[in-house]
PDB file of C-alpha atoms in Angstrom:
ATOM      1  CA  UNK A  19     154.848 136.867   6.794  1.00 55.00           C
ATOM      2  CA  UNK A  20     155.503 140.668   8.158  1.00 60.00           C
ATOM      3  CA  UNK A  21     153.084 143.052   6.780  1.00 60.00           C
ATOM      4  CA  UNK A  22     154.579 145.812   5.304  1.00 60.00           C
ATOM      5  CA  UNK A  23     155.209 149.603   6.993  1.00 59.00           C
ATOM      6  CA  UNK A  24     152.327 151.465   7.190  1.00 69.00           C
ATOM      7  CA  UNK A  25     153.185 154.468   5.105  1.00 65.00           C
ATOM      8  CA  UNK A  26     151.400 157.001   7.044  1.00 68.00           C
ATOM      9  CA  UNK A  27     153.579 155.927  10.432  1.00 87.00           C
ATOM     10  CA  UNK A  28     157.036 156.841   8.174  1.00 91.00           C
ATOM     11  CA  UNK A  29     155.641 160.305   7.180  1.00 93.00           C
ATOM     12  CA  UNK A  30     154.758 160.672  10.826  1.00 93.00           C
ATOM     13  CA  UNK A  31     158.462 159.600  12.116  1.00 94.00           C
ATOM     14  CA  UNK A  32     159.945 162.149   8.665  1.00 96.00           C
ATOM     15  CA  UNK A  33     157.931 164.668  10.207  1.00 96.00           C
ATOM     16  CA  UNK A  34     158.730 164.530  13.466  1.00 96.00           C
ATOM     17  CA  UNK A  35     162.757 164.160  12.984  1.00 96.00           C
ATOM     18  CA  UNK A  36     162.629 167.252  10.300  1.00 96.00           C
ATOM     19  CA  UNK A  37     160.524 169.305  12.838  1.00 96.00           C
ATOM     20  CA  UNK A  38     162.692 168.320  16.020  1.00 95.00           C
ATOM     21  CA  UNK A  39     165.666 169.402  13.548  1.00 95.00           C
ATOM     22  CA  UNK A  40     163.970 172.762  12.971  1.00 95.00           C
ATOM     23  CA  UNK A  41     163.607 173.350  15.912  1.00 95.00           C
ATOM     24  CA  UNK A  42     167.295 172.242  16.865  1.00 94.00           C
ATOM     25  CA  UNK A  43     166.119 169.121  19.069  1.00 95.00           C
ATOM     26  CA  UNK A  44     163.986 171.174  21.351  1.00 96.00           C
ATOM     27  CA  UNK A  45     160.874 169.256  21.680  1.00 95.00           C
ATOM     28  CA  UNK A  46     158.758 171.635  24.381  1.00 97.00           C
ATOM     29  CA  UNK A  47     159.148 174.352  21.098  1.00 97.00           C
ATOM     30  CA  UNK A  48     158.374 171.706  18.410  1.00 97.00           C
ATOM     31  CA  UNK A  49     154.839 170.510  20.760  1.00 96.00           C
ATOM     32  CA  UNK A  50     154.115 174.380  21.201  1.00 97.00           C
ATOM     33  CA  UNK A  51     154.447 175.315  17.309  1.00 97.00           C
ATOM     34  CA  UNK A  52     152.396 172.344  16.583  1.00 97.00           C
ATOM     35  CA  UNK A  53     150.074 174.002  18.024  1.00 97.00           C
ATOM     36  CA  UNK A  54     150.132 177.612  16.812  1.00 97.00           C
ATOM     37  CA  UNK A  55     147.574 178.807  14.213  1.00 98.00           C
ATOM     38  CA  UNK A  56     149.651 179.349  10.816  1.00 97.00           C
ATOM     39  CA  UNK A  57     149.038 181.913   8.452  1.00 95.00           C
ATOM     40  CA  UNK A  58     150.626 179.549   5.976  1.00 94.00           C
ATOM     41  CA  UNK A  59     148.190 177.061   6.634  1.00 96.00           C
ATOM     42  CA  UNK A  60     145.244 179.513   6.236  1.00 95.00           C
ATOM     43  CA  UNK A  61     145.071 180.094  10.262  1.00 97.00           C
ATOM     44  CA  UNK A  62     144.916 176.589  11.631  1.00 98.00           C
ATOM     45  CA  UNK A  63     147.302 174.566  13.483  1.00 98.00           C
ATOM     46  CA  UNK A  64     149.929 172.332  12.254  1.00 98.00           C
ATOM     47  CA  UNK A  65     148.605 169.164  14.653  1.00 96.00           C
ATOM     48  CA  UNK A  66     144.535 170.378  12.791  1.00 97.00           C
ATOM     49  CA  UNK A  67     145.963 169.436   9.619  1.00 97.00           C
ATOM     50  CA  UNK A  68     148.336 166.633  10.752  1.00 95.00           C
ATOM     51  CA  UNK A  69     144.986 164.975  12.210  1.00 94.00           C
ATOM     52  CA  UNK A  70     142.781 165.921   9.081  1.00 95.00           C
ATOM     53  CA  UNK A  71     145.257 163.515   7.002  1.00 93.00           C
ATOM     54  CA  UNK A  72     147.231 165.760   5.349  1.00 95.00           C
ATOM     55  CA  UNK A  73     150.790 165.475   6.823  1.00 95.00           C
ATOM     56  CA  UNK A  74     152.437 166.362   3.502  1.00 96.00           C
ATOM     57  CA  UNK A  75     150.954 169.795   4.054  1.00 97.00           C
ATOM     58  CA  UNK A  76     153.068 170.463   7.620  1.00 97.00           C
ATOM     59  CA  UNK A  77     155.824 168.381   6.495  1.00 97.00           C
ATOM     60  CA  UNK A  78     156.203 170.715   3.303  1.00 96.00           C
ATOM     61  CA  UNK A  79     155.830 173.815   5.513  1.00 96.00           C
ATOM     62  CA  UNK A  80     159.052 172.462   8.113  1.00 97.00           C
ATOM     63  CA  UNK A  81     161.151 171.547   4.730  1.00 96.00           C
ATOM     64  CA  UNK A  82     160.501 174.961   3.435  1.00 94.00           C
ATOM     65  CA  UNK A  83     161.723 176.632   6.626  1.00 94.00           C
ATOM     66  CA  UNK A  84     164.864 174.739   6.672  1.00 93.00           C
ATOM     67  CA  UNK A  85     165.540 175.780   3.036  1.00 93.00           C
ATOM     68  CA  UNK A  86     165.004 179.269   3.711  1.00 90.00           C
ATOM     69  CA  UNK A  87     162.006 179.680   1.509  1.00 66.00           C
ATOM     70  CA  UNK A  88     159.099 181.144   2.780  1.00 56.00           C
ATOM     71  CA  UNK A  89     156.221 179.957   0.922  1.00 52.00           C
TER      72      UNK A  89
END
């Protein structure tokens, strides 16, 4: 019996295709913004909250920049 996905790994692979997409497949830029403090995200870094368990956060702040909307 195959255990099932791990949920967190598939919100890691989302996030990394919509942020490579953002970035328009340029991973050096993608790694660097990563790790740029965010004013969106109250001055800390996209990878900071990506390792304190909140991935939603970062990958609501990449979907938001592809619509346009600037939260």
């Amino acid at each position: 019996m195959s255990t099932p996905p791990d949920p967190q790994d598939a919100r890691m692979v989302y996030l990394r295709e919509k942020g490579l997409y953002l970035f328009g497949g340029n991973e050096a830029a993608f790694q660097k913004w990563l790790l740029k403090p965010d004013p969106q995200l109250g001055g800390s870094q996209p990878q900071q909250v990506i390792d304190q368990g909140q991935p939603e956060t970062v990958i609501a702040l990449i979907e938001s920049a592809l619509r346009g909307i600037p939260d």
